[in-house]
mmCIF file of C-alpha atoms in Angstrom:
data_model
loop_
_atom_site.group_PDB
_atom_site.id
_atom_site.type_symbol
_atom_site.label_atom_id
_atom_site.label_comp_id
_atom_site.label_asym_id
_atom_site.label_seq_id
_atom_site.Cartn_x
_atom_site.Cartn_y
_atom_site.Cartn_z
ATOM 1 C CA THR A 1 -11.838 -90.264 12.463
ATOM 2 C CA LEU A 2 -10.884 -87.605 9.737
ATOM 3 C CA ASN A 3 -12.509 -89.721 7.193
ATOM 4 C CA ILE A 4 -15.759 -90.085 9.027
ATOM 5 C CA GLY A 5 -16.073 -86.387 10.051
ATOM 6 C CA GLU A 6 -15.672 -85.219 6.000
ATOM 7 C CA ALA A 7 -18.336 -88.007 5.278
ATOM 8 C CA TYR A 8 -20.762 -86.782 7.977
ATOM 9 C CA LEU A 9 -19.603 -83.086 6.677
ATOM 10 C CA ALA A 10 -20.954 -84.143 2.904
ATOM 11 C CA LEU A 11 -24.016 -85.671 4.479
ATOM 12 C CA GLY A 12 -24.811 -82.397 6.152
ATOM 13 C CA GLN A 13 -24.450 -83.617 9.309
ATOM 14 C CA ASP A 14 -22.337 -80.436 11.011
ATOM 15 C CA SER A 15 -22.277 -81.175 14.362
ATOM 16 C CA LEU A 16 -21.133 -84.850 14.098
ATOM 17 C CA ALA A 17 -18.898 -83.717 11.472
ATOM 18 C CA SER A 18 -17.121 -80.934 13.533
ATOM 19 C CA ASP A 19 -16.887 -83.217 16.451
ATOM 20 C CA PHE A 20 -15.453 -86.298 14.499
ATOM 21 C CA LEU A 21 -13.028 -83.554 12.590
ATOM 22 C CA THR A 22 -11.874 -81.516 15.764
ATOM 23 C CA THR A 23 -11.448 -84.839 17.642
ATOM 24 C CA ALA A 24 -9.204 -86.087 14.485
ATOM 25 C CA TYR A 25 -7.014 -82.628 14.543
ATOM 26 C CA VAL A 26 -6.158 -83.012 18.361
ATOM 27 C CA LYS A 27 -5.295 -86.947 18.178
ATOM 28 C CA LEU A 28 -3.318 -86.359 14.889
ATOM 29 C CA ASP A 29 -1.730 -83.621 16.341
ATOM 30 C CA GLN A 30 -0.639 -85.314 19.628
ATOM 31 C CA LEU A 31 0.015 -88.335 17.511
ATOM 32 C CA TYR A 32 2.671 -86.736 14.959
ATOM 33 C CA GLY A 33 3.039 -83.176 16.069
ATOM 34 C CA PRO A 34 2.149 -80.001 14.245
ATOM 35 C CA LYS A 35 4.728 -80.130 11.408
ATOM 36 C CA HIS A 36 3.111 -83.407 9.383
ATOM 37 C CA ALA A 37 1.197 -83.815 6.446
ATOM 38 C CA ARG A 38 -1.771 -85.597 8.168
ATOM 39 C CA VAL A 39 -2.199 -82.605 10.864
ATOM 40 C CA PHE A 40 -2.139 -80.381 7.488
ATOM 41 C CA THR A 41 -5.033 -82.134 6.047
ATOM 42 C CA ALA A 42 -6.823 -82.394 9.277
ATOM 43 C CA ALA A 43 -6.343 -78.534 9.882
ATOM 44 C CA TYR A 44 -7.300 -77.817 6.489
ATOM 45 C CA SER A 45 -10.638 -79.782 6.824
ATOM 46 C CA LEU A 46 -11.555 -77.880 9.654
ATOM 47 C CA ALA A 47 -10.834 -74.635 8.179
ATOM 48 C CA ASP A 48 -12.856 -75.598 5.334
ATOM 49 C CA TYR A 49 -15.494 -76.447 7.700
ATOM 50 C CA TYR A 50 -15.522 -73.308 9.626
ATOM 51 C CA ALA A 51 -15.437 -70.911 6.354
ATOM 52 C CA GLU A 52 -19.058 -70.782 6.112
ATOM 53 C CA ARG A 53 -19.928 -70.847 10.015
ATOM 54 C CA ASP A 54 -16.848 -68.891 11.714
ATOM 55 C CA VAL A 55 -14.402 -66.798 10.426
ATOM 56 C CA LYS A 56 -12.263 -66.566 13.390
ATOM 57 C CA LEU A 57 -11.737 -70.474 13.795
ATOM 58 C CA ALA A 58 -11.631 -70.415 9.819
ATOM 59 C CA LEU A 59 -8.788 -68.180 9.717
ATOM 60 C CA ASP A 60 -7.231 -70.104 12.699
ATOM 61 C CA TYR A 61 -7.434 -73.706 11.232
ATOM 62 C CA TYR A 62 -5.769 -72.110 7.592
ATOM 63 C CA GLY A 63 -3.074 -70.534 9.781
ATOM 64 C CA ARG A 64 -2.140 -73.713 11.546
ATOM 65 C CA ALA A 65 -2.265 -75.646 7.770
ATOM 66 C CA ALA A 66 0.107 -72.911 6.505
ATOM 67 C CA ASP A 67 2.461 -73.498 9.251
ATOM 68 C CA PHE A 68 3.273 -77.085 7.955
ATOM 69 C CA VAL A 69 3.034 -75.406 4.297
ATOM 70 C CA ASP A 70 5.792 -72.964 5.252
ATOM 71 C CA TYR A 71 7.697 -75.714 7.085
ATOM 72 C CA HIS A 72 7.442 -78.004 4.350
ATOM 73 C CA PHE A 73 8.650 -75.541 1.903
ATOM 74 C CA LEU A 74 11.614 -74.348 3.817
ATOM 75 C CA ASN A 75 13.099 -77.221 4.859
ATOM 76 C CA VAL A 76 11.734 -80.379 2.871
ATOM 77 C CA LEU A 77 11.370 -79.487 -0.511
ATOM 78 C CA PRO A 78 14.873 -77.631 -1.135
ATOM 79 C CA LEU A 79 16.132 -81.419 -0.288
ATOM 80 C CA LEU A 80 14.461 -82.342 -3.629
ATOM 81 C CA PRO A 81 15.437 -82.118 -7.185
ATOM 82 C CA THR A 82 13.674 -79.202 -8.891
ATOM 83 C CA ALA A 83 11.078 -81.515 -10.894
ATOM 84 C CA GLU A 84 10.223 -83.287 -8.051
ATOM 85 C CA ARG A 85 9.938 -80.251 -5.532
ATOM 86 C CA LEU A 86 7.967 -78.107 -8.322
ATOM 87 C CA SER A 87 5.467 -81.359 -8.777
ATOM 88 C CA SER A 88 5.190 -81.472 -4.796
ATOM 89 C CA MET A 89 4.406 -77.621 -4.832
ATOM 90 C CA GLU A 90 1.575 -77.842 -6.972
ATOM 91 C CA ARG A 91 -0.276 -80.274 -4.788
ATOM 92 C CA TYR A 92 -0.288 -77.532 -2.078
ATOM 93 C CA LYS A 93 -1.110 -74.495 -4.478
ATOM 94 C CA LYS A 94 -4.811 -75.150 -4.271
ATOM 95 C CA PHE A 95 -4.518 -74.944 -0.805
ATOM 96 C CA ILE A 96 -2.630 -71.716 -0.812
ATOM 97 C CA ASP A 97 -4.838 -70.204 -3.235
ATOM 98 C CA LYS A 98 -8.181 -70.892 -1.104
ATOM 99 C CA TYR A 99 -6.456 -69.407 1.834
ATOM 100 C CA PHE A 100 -5.514 -66.361 0.399
ATOM 101 C CA SER A 101 -8.605 -65.931 -1.200
ATOM 102 C CA PHE A 102 -10.349 -66.510 1.983
ATOM 103 C CA GLY A 103 -7.738 -64.383 3.897
ATOM 104 C CA TYR A 104 -7.896 -61.570 1.564
ATOM 105 C CA GLN A 105 -11.627 -61.609 1.910
ATOM 106 C CA HIS A 106 -11.232 -61.183 5.920
ATOM 107 C CA HIS A 107 -8.097 -59.721 6.244
ATOM 108 C CA GLY A 108 -9.718 -56.487 7.790
ATOM 109 C CA GLU A 109 -11.036 -58.772 10.612
ATOM 110 C CA ASN A 110 -7.583 -59.456 11.579
ATOM 111 C CA PRO A 111 -4.498 -57.500 11.180
ATOM 112 C CA THR A 112 -1.990 -60.221 11.320
ATOM 113 C CA VAL A 113 -3.627 -62.347 8.297
ATOM 114 C CA GLY A 114 -1.684 -60.222 6.070
ATOM 115 C CA SER A 115 1.686 -60.618 7.686
ATOM 116 C CA LYS A 116 0.505 -64.613 7.845
ATOM 117 C CA MET A 117 -0.320 -64.993 4.386
ATOM 118 C CA TYR A 118 2.855 -63.329 3.057
ATOM 119 C CA ASN A 119 5.191 -65.658 5.180
ATOM 120 C CA THR A 120 3.549 -68.839 2.961
ATOM 121 C CA ALA A 121 4.048 -66.587 -0.259
ATOM 122 C CA LEU A 122 7.539 -65.940 0.742
ATOM 123 C CA ALA A 123 8.182 -69.908 1.699
ATOM 124 C CA TYR A 124 6.787 -70.750 -1.622
ATOM 125 C CA GLN A 125 8.917 -68.532 -3.533
ATOM 126 C CA HIS A 126 11.790 -69.780 -1.304
ATOM 127 C CA ALA A 127 11.210 -73.298 -2.452
ATOM 128 C CA ARG A 128 11.056 -72.456 -6.116
ATOM 129 C CA GLU A 129 14.494 -70.769 -5.703
ATOM 130 C CA ALA A 130 16.284 -72.925 -3.713
ATOM 131 C CA LEU A 131 19.099 -74.721 -5.158
ATOM 132 C CA ASP A 132 19.017 -77.984 -6.803
ATOM 133 C CA ILE A 133 22.142 -79.582 -5.293
ATOM 134 C CA PRO A 134 21.303 -83.383 -6.823
ATOM 135 C CA THR A 135 21.688 -81.753 -9.984
ATOM 136 C CA THR A 136 24.377 -79.184 -9.079
ATOM 137 C CA VAL A 137 26.595 -81.634 -8.202
ATOM 138 C CA ALA A 138 25.659 -84.085 -11.232
ATOM 139 C CA LEU A 139 26.569 -81.272 -13.456
ATOM 140 C CA THR A 140 29.646 -80.466 -11.846
ATOM 141 C CA LYS A 141 32.751 -81.375 -13.753
ATOM 142 C CA GLU A 142 35.278 -83.246 -11.824
ATOM 143 C CA PRO A 143 33.832 -82.609 -8.438
ATOM 144 C CA THR A 144 36.645 -82.756 -5.884
ATOM 145 C CA ALA A 145 36.972 -85.246 -3.364
ATOM 146 C CA ASP A 146 35.695 -83.010 -0.637
ATOM 147 C CA LEU A 147 32.689 -82.633 -2.479
ATOM 148 C CA ARG A 148 32.095 -85.911 -3.052
ATOM 149 C CA LYS A 149 32.286 -86.655 0.315
ATOM 150 C CA SER A 150 30.195 -83.607 1.671
ATOM 151 C CA TYR A 151 27.725 -84.551 -0.855
ATOM 152 C CA ASN A 152 27.490 -88.476 0.445
ATOM 153 C CA GLN A 153 26.931 -86.967 4.092
ATOM 154 C CA TRP A 154 24.225 -84.741 2.808
ATOM 155 C CA LYS A 155 22.383 -87.840 1.113
ATOM 156 C CA ALA A 156 22.635 -89.538 4.275
ATOM 157 C CA LEU A 157 21.294 -86.389 6.431
ATOM 158 C CA ARG A 158 18.605 -85.607 3.650
ATOM 159 C CA SER A 159 17.404 -89.565 3.741
ATOM 160 C CA GLN A 160 17.255 -89.620 7.819
ATOM 161 C CA ILE A 161 15.202 -85.689 7.445
ATOM 162 C CA ILE A 162 12.636 -87.402 5.232
ATOM 163 C CA THR A 163 11.856 -90.289 6.786
ATOM 164 C CA ALA A 164 12.147 -88.348 10.006
ATOM 165 C CA THR A 165 8.892 -85.836 8.831
ATOM 166 C CA GLU A 166 6.753 -89.552 8.135
ATOM 167 C CA LYS A 167 7.552 -90.766 11.764
ATOM 168 C CA THR A 168 5.058 -90.128 14.901
ATOM 169 C CA VAL A 169 6.552 -88.114 17.904
ATOM 170 C CA ALA A 170 6.999 -91.528 19.579
ATOM 171 C CA GLU A 171 8.589 -93.049 16.767
ATOM 172 C CA ARG A 172 11.381 -90.226 16.581
ATOM 173 C CA THR A 173 11.520 -90.357 20.215
ATOM 174 C CA GLU A 174 12.715 -93.796 19.666
ATOM 175 C CA MET A 175 15.122 -93.369 16.854
ATOM 176 C CA ASN A 176 16.775 -90.766 18.856
ATOM 177 C CA VAL A 177 16.089 -88.456 16.216
ATOM 178 C CA ASP A 178 16.002 -84.574 16.438
ATOM 179 C CA LEU A 179 14.818 -83.130 13.764
ATOM 180 C CA ASN A 180 16.250 -79.361 14.479
ATOM 181 C CA GLU A 181 19.274 -80.600 14.916
ATOM 182 C CA LEU A 182 19.317 -82.840 11.477
ATOM 183 C CA LEU A 183 18.243 -79.499 9.620
ATOM 184 C CA THR A 184 20.927 -77.585 11.363
ATOM 185 C CA ASP A 185 23.627 -80.237 10.249
ATOM 186 C CA ILE A 186 22.677 -80.443 7.002
ATOM 187 C CA GLN A 187 22.442 -76.785 6.232
ATOM 188 C CA ALA A 188 25.962 -76.572 7.861
ATOM 189 C CA ILE A 189 27.265 -79.350 5.028
ATOM 190 C CA GLU A 190 25.606 -77.286 2.430
ATOM 191 C CA LYS A 191 27.548 -74.382 2.996
ATOM 192 C CA THR A 192 30.985 -76.477 3.043
ATOM 193 C CA MET A 193 29.634 -77.726 -0.627
ATOM 194 C CA PHE A 194 28.392 -74.046 -2.375
ATOM 195 C CA HIS A 195 30.144 -71.460 -0.041
ATOM 196 C CA ALA A 196 29.568 -68.662 -2.481
ATOM 197 C CA TYR A 197 26.130 -69.237 -3.069
ATOM 198 C CA LEU A 198 24.523 -70.504 0.332
ATOM 199 C CA ASN A 199 26.054 -67.549 2.050
ATOM 200 C CA ASN A 200 24.352 -64.948 -0.042
ATOM 201 C CA HIS A 201 21.156 -66.726 -0.016
ATOM 202 C CA VAL A 202 18.459 -66.353 2.833
ATOM 203 C CA GLY A 203 17.733 -68.987 5.697
ATOM 204 C CA ARG A 204 14.857 -71.319 6.442
ATOM 205 C CA GLU A 205 13.070 -69.542 9.073
ATOM 206 C CA SER A 206 10.246 -67.557 7.314
ATOM 207 C CA ASP A 207 9.310 -65.278 10.380
ATOM 208 C CA GLY A 208 12.168 -63.783 9.621
ATOM 209 C CA PHE A 209 11.405 -62.788 6.164
ATOM 210 C CA ILE A 210 9.536 -60.120 7.122
ATOM 211 C CA SER A 211 11.735 -58.321 9.345
ATOM 212 C CA SER A 212 14.743 -58.517 6.936
ATOM 213 C CA LEU A 213 13.303 -57.330 4.107
ATOM 214 C CA LYS A 214 11.657 -54.395 6.177
ATOM 215 C CA ALA A 215 15.474 -53.637 7.353
ATOM 216 C CA ARG A 216 16.680 -53.499 3.859
ATOM 217 C CA LEU A 217 14.110 -50.857 2.920
ATOM 218 C CA GLN A 218 14.949 -47.038 3.045
ATOM 219 C CA SER A 219 12.623 -44.180 3.910
ATOM 220 C CA GLY A 220 9.960 -43.695 1.181
ATOM 221 C CA ASP A 221 10.400 -47.019 -0.494
ATOM 222 C CA VAL A 222 7.574 -49.483 -0.713
ATOM 223 C CA LEU A 223 8.089 -53.610 -1.791
ATOM 224 C CA VAL A 224 5.387 -54.539 -4.294
ATOM 225 C CA ASN A 225 5.231 -58.338 -4.394
ATOM 226 C CA PHE A 226 3.041 -60.211 -7.068
ATOM 227 C CA PHE A 227 1.723 -63.474 -6.012
ATOM 228 C CA PRO A 228 -0.187 -65.460 -9.149
ATOM 229 C CA LEU A 229 -3.315 -67.341 -7.874
ATOM 230 C CA HIS A 230 -6.692 -68.461 -8.789
ATOM 231 C CA TRP A 231 -9.275 -66.927 -6.772
ATOM 232 C CA PHE A 232 -11.782 -69.173 -4.777
ATOM 233 C CA ASN A 233 -15.378 -68.659 -4.606
ATOM 234 C CA MET A 234 -16.557 -69.860 -1.310
ATOM 235 C CA GLN A 235 -20.194 -69.615 -2.581
ATOM 236 C CA SER A 236 -19.778 -71.454 -5.888
ATOM 237 C CA GLN A 237 -16.805 -73.883 -4.321
ATOM 238 C CA HIS A 238 -14.597 -73.413 -7.068
ATOM 239 C CA PHE A 239 -11.591 -71.894 -8.672
ATOM 240 C CA ASN A 240 -11.908 -68.880 -10.772
ATOM 241 C CA ASP A 241 -9.653 -69.363 -13.988
ATOM 242 C CA GLN A 242 -9.020 -65.535 -14.771
ATOM 243 C CA GLU A 243 -5.621 -64.755 -14.213
ATOM 244 C CA ALA A 244 -4.917 -62.769 -11.275
ATOM 245 C CA TYR A 245 -2.909 -61.795 -8.422
ATOM 246 C CA LEU A 246 -2.543 -60.890 -4.577
ATOM 247 C CA THR A 247 -0.018 -58.051 -4.279
ATOM 248 C CA PHE A 248 1.656 -57.764 -1.014
ATOM 249 C CA VAL A 249 2.668 -54.438 -0.277
ATOM 250 C CA LEU A 250 5.373 -53.494 2.592
ATOM 251 C CA GLY A 251 6.900 -50.304 3.560
ATOM 252 C CA PRO A 252 9.775 -49.573 5.831
ATOM 253 C CA THR A 253 7.718 -48.741 8.859
ATOM 254 C CA SER A 254 4.564 -50.466 7.882
ATOM 255 C CA THR A 255 3.025 -52.268 10.989
ATOM 256 C CA LYS A 256 0.624 -54.464 8.464
ATOM 257 C CA ILE A 257 1.184 -56.057 4.875
ATOM 258 C CA ASP A 258 -1.234 -54.337 2.483
ATOM 259 C CA LEU A 259 -3.091 -56.552 0.019
ATOM 260 C CA ILE A 260 -4.390 -55.638 -3.302
ATOM 261 C CA GLU A 261 -6.196 -57.959 -5.469
ATOM 262 C CA ILE A 262 -5.236 -57.405 -9.181
ATOM 263 C CA SER A 263 -7.729 -59.427 -11.900
ATOM 264 C CA LEU A 264 -6.801 -59.437 -15.701
ATOM 265 C CA THR A 265 -9.428 -59.519 -18.338
ATOM 266 C CA GLN A 266 -9.171 -60.208 -21.839
ATOM 267 C CA ASN A 267 -8.398 -56.526 -22.410
ATOM 268 C CA VAL A 268 -4.982 -57.127 -20.596
ATOM 269 C CA LEU A 269 -4.116 -60.757 -21.694
ATOM 270 C CA ASP A 270 -4.827 -60.531 -25.417
ATOM 271 C CA VAL A 271 -3.182 -56.944 -26.154
ATOM 272 C CA GLU A 272 0.283 -55.746 -26.189
ATOM 273 C CA GLN A 273 0.553 -52.690 -23.567
ATOM 274 C CA SER A 274 1.447 -50.549 -25.980
ATOM 275 C CA ARG A 275 -2.297 -50.967 -27.824
ATOM 276 C CA GLY A 276 -3.670 -51.564 -24.345
ATOM 277 C CA GLN A 277 -2.607 -48.499 -22.567
ATOM 278 C CA SER A 278 -5.711 -47.601 -20.938
ATOM 279 C CA ALA A 279 -6.651 -51.357 -19.953
ATOM 280 C CA TYR A 280 -3.231 -51.943 -18.647
ATOM 281 C CA SER A 281 -3.202 -48.777 -16.278
ATOM 282 C CA GLN A 282 -6.854 -49.272 -14.837
ATOM 283 C CA GLN A 283 -6.226 -52.848 -14.124
ATOM 284 C CA ILE A 284 -2.931 -53.035 -13.084
ATOM 285 C CA TRP A 285 -2.114 -49.708 -11.434
ATOM 286 C CA SER A 286 -5.336 -47.910 -10.407
ATOM 287 C CA PRO A 287 -5.666 -50.743 -7.582
ATOM 288 C CA LEU A 288 -2.561 -49.948 -6.329
ATOM 289 C CA GLU A 289 -2.418 -46.386 -6.410
ATOM 290 C CA ASP A 290 -3.677 -45.242 -3.294
ATOM 291 C CA VAL A 291 -1.780 -47.488 -1.351
ATOM 292 C CA LEU A 292 1.144 -46.523 -2.954
ATOM 293 C CA SER A 293 0.899 -42.726 -3.034
ATOM 294 C CA SER A 294 2.946 -41.852 -0.042
ATOM 295 C CA HIS A 295 6.154 -43.465 -1.111
ATOM 296 C CA GLN A 296 9.049 -42.195 -3.625
ATOM 297 C CA ARG A 297 10.517 -45.427 -5.083
ATOM 298 C CA LEU A 298 8.836 -48.833 -5.928
ATOM 299 C CA LEU A 299 10.583 -51.828 -5.806
ATOM 300 C CA ILE A 300 8.618 -54.173 -7.974
ATOM 301 C CA VAL A 301 8.966 -57.895 -7.573
ATOM 302 C CA PRO A 302 6.877 -58.934 -10.989
ATOM 303 C CA THR A 303 5.995 -62.861 -11.881
ATOM 304 C CA LYS A 304 4.418 -64.083 -14.902
ATOM 305 C CA ARG A 305 2.622 -61.868 -17.002
ATOM 306 C CA MET A 306 3.759 -58.763 -14.844
ATOM 307 C CA ASN A 307 7.183 -59.373 -16.465
ATOM 308 C CA LEU A 308 5.644 -58.165 -19.465
ATOM 309 C CA VAL A 309 4.513 -54.950 -17.833
ATOM 310 C CA ALA A 310 6.307 -51.691 -18.080
ATOM 311 C CA PHE A 311 5.307 -50.048 -14.904
ATOM 312 C CA GLY A 312 6.822 -46.874 -15.487
ATOM 313 C CA ALA A 313 4.640 -46.488 -18.684
ATOM 314 C CA LEU A 314 1.298 -46.790 -16.854
ATOM 315 C CA ALA A 315 -0.938 -43.863 -16.423
ATOM 316 C CA THR A 316 -1.647 -42.264 -13.234
ATOM 317 C CA LYS A 317 -5.416 -41.061 -12.111
ATOM 318 C CA ASP A 318 -3.746 -37.278 -12.865
ATOM 319 C CA GLY A 319 -3.036 -38.246 -16.159
ATOM 320 C CA SER A 320 0.633 -38.447 -15.709
ATOM 321 C CA LEU A 321 2.896 -41.604 -16.154
ATOM 322 C CA VAL A 322 4.129 -43.582 -13.159
ATOM 323 C CA TRP A 323 7.585 -42.998 -13.828
ATOM 324 C CA ASP A 324 7.401 -39.282 -13.790
ATOM 325 C CA GLU A 325 5.897 -39.580 -9.988
ATOM 326 C CA TYR A 326 8.362 -42.266 -8.536
ATOM 327 C CA LYS A 327 11.617 -44.377 -8.742
ATOM 328 C CA ILE A 328 11.118 -47.646 -9.864
ATOM 329 C CA ASP A 329 13.185 -50.525 -9.252
ATOM 330 C CA ARG A 330 12.371 -54.120 -10.766
ATOM 331 C CA LEU A 331 13.296 -57.362 -8.333
ATOM 332 C CA SER A 332 13.487 -60.754 -9.580
ATOM 333 C CA SER A 333 12.692 -62.098 -6.358
ATOM 334 C CA PRO A 334 12.010 -60.417 -3.081
ATOM 335 C CA PHE A 335 15.247 -62.228 -1.299
ATOM 336 C CA ALA A 336 17.217 -60.152 -4.123
ATOM 337 C CA LEU A 337 16.623 -57.142 -1.509
ATOM 338 C CA ILE A 338 18.024 -58.869 1.055
ATOM 339 C CA ASN A 339 20.954 -60.334 -0.869
ATOM 340 C CA ARG A 340 21.762 -57.001 -3.335
ATOM 341 C CA THR A 341 24.062 -54.608 -2.399
ATOM 342 C CA ALA A 342 22.902 -51.333 -0.670
ATOM 343 C CA ASN A 343 23.241 -49.101 -3.801
ATOM 344 C CA ALA A 344 22.106 -51.773 -6.387
ATOM 345 C CA SER A 345 19.418 -50.599 -8.618
ATOM 346 C CA ILE A 346 17.599 -52.075 -11.824
ATOM 347 C CA GLN A 347 15.893 -49.180 -13.453
ATOM 348 C CA ASP A 348 12.463 -49.867 -14.934
ATOM 349 C CA LYS A 349 12.268 -48.729 -18.318
#
């Protein structure tokens, strides 16, 4: 039914396409439950269908597809070795880029879109950072008998989880498998295997990430989290190759996430900051300046090229330097804010 709907869409038969795509989504959701790859695909197809027809419905279906991505990134991908995990993540990155491009364009029409998108960005970051347990165990010199025993239990649970995620609701019921119980069990085993690391790391509930970050921000603080993406043009149906970032800005009392577009041109990409100060300031600081003006300390989470930027040396619109007006901390990850000690500070110089 899903393939038929997509075929009708390609032929320009909108009404038939809508009927078949919606029917496919409903049936797949009933058959597998919302946390299944086939339901993700159906929701993604409906989001694309409505993107040019109904913004509200498009955002709704992009959000439903993102629910699967969040769950998959938080619960399934961390069970895989890093190379396999990153390969799987890249298969979903185009969806994220398209979702974020559309969400950014229309976030003013729905105040919850920014938070929803940031949950997905955090889930993506979490999957990248999660401990590679198979490789860690393999590299452990002289593992103890307890570690070997726990790892064998972990592998057995991992196999059950991966198998269960591919089954229908009825098949999981027949197998007497509860995914939530399996995930709770495997996380308990992980803590016995690598107690120091996992007790100092975040859990696997994306809805709690934002509230945990806000709780660690003090008055006057603001978190500035860069997320790399390729903007998707809905008119041309092509991704832009220009290096760009969607920047999530979160304050301690924020009722919404501010979203800022940062796009870099060759004036920045091909030039060191010391020789391209004006372009760096214009392209990186200027889009952020008004949103950040009411804060005193910037907690910046850079990525990719942003790791090379000396944010304090950027020029503000009144001609001063950023470090003359703000205290600046650089964080390696948004989760470092959750895990760091209250007084930890890495100053940006």
